[in-house]
Amino acid sequence: MKRYYSLLALLCCCVPSAWAQIERNQNGEISDEEVVIIKEKELKLPEAVRNFEKVTIPLPVPAPTPQKYSFQTFGATLPAIDPRMSVVRLPEDELDKLYGTYLKGGLGNYGTTYLEAFHNSKRTNDYAYGVHFKHFASAKGSVKNSGSGENRFAGYGKYFNEKYILTGRLDYSRERYNYYGYPTEVSKDSLKQIYNTLSFGATLQNATDSAAFNYVGNINFSNFSDSHKNRESEFGIGFNSSYKLNETMTLFVPLEVALLQYKNDTLSLGRNYTALRPSFQYKEGALTASVGFNLGFCNDTAKLATKTTIYPTVELAYQLMGGSLTALAGFNGDLEKRTYRNTVQLNPFVKGELPLSHANKTMDLYAGFKGVIAKDFFYKITGGMQQYKQLAFFVSDTADVAKFTLAYDSAKVNITRFTGEFGYAPSDKWRFAFKTDYYGYSTKKLAKAWHSPALRMNLNTRYNYREKVYIDFDLYYIGTQYAFNPLTNQTQELKGIADVDLRIDYKFSQKFSAFLNMDNILSQKNPRYLYYQTRGLLVMLGATASF
């Protein structure tokens, strides 16, 4: 910039000399002249001197001053911290909707009426309750006066917490039958038989089975009577417990006590029954072993049936082929309780005054195998020998051929038994189950094992079509059996019975459905007991509702 100023000053010095050479006329105007500028002089400027070093200006240093501190306490109240945090959670599975009430009813041939109702509490934290009612009756059957009926009412209440579960229950049933098994016609008024059962009880158990000590205790009372003034009352106490000693050893102690009282117009008999069945189980790897004993005691007020039995129990199981096959074997004996009530459940056409005796199983030796294949197929096959004393069989009463009493072989009864069970569920649509039992009876004093078939089979299948249509097909078969006919004083063969049932359920929605039941499609009427023909084809239409 300085160089430009110097050049401008030089030009100003030269201009006046040029102006002095210009002549002007009288009017002051410049006349035409030729001006010649000769540039001969070369101007040179000296190089400027520049200083590139930074000038350092020293800062003043203050004099040191001693620090003085003053401590003061300040109080402050801060608002509570309430962080808003969003926790990531996995989506919970939606619970299925529960319906507290379920009704099912239908009508069928033989004047059959059916109604069943359930009402239960829904999901709660510490209690549950429910009631059940059932009515099923047929005014007639294949044979005159062969109608029957059943009415039942039951209720329960349950309280539970983290430590225990307490349950109370009440049950009443009324069952109507007719003694229609006469070879000739008799008065209808003498055929009627009605069984009434009233029972109630309570159960206390621990809430979880993962504890070292588990228990289930119950107390029960029942009163069973018929229309011919025969009555049986039972007061029972049961206690099942298990104690896990360590990871491989567990002690089981089940106890059952029953005080029975049987009465009619001419007899009053007290019968007592006690069974203690402790066992010790050892489980290590593929081996499971159990040893113990069964102690039984019974007596009556007539002092005719005092008995004490004790039998060892042994059971071994060993897993093979990675658990898909388990070999098992065992031995035991036991005193089996027989009452008027459980005898009627087997055959409702018995007479009231029965010679009741508890069955003494002196030996039960068995072996077999079981397993699961590909998680879809289950199987179990066992075989063995059993031996009984005081094993009861049903025979027609010589005084009344339509009623049955009990006959005992005074010697031991040997039974050869084979059992096969199979289950297959390839998908949610199909399910199959099959079971067969074979009993080879060997009696010594009795001519036959009366009314005890050697072969029993049942097949159950279910097909589920899109959760809309359910089809059940069942087959029950009872093989040939033998009865003693007091009218001919001869052994009579009773042909086998094949019962084929078909049930179809169609769901309109989660609340409503309709069903069609066809029982005994083959309409076989072969007798289950002497002179007691079974009912023929029974067709029933009905519907269900949930709300």
Coordinates of C-alpha atoms in Angstrom, one line a residue, residues 18 127 135 139 144 151 203 207 215 217 237 254 270 278 310 335 362 365 374 390 399 417 435 438 440 462 464 467 527:
A18 CA 4.0 19.4 -18.5
Y127 CA -61.0 -70.8 47.0
H135 CA -80.4 -87.5 35.8
A139 CA -88.7 -96.2 31.2
K144 CA -90.4 -106.1 30.0
N151 CA -80.2 -89.4 40.0
T203 CA -59.5 -83.8 52.8
A207 CA -50.2 -77.3 48.6
Y215 CA -49.3 -85.8 52.9
G217 CA -55.4 -87.0 54.9
I237 CA -60.0 -92.5 57.8
P254 CA -50.3 -95.1 53.2
G270 CA -70.0 -104.6 62.8
P278 CA -45.5 -98.8 53.8
I310 CA -48.8 -109.5 56.2
L335 CA -56.2 -107.9 52.0
T362 CA -52.0 -114.3 49.0
L365 CA -46.4 -112.2 40.9
A374 CA -41.6 -91.2 19.3
Q390 CA -62.2 -115.9 49.9
A399 CA -84.7 -119.2 46.5
R417 CA -53.5 -112.9 33.9
K435 CA -56.7 -102.4 26.4
Y438 CA -57.2 -112.1 30.0
G440 CA -57.5 -117.8 33.4
R462 CA -61.6 -89.9 18.8
N464 CA -61.4 -83.9 16.0
E467 CA -62.2 -78.1 16.6
P527 CA -77.1 -111.4 29.0

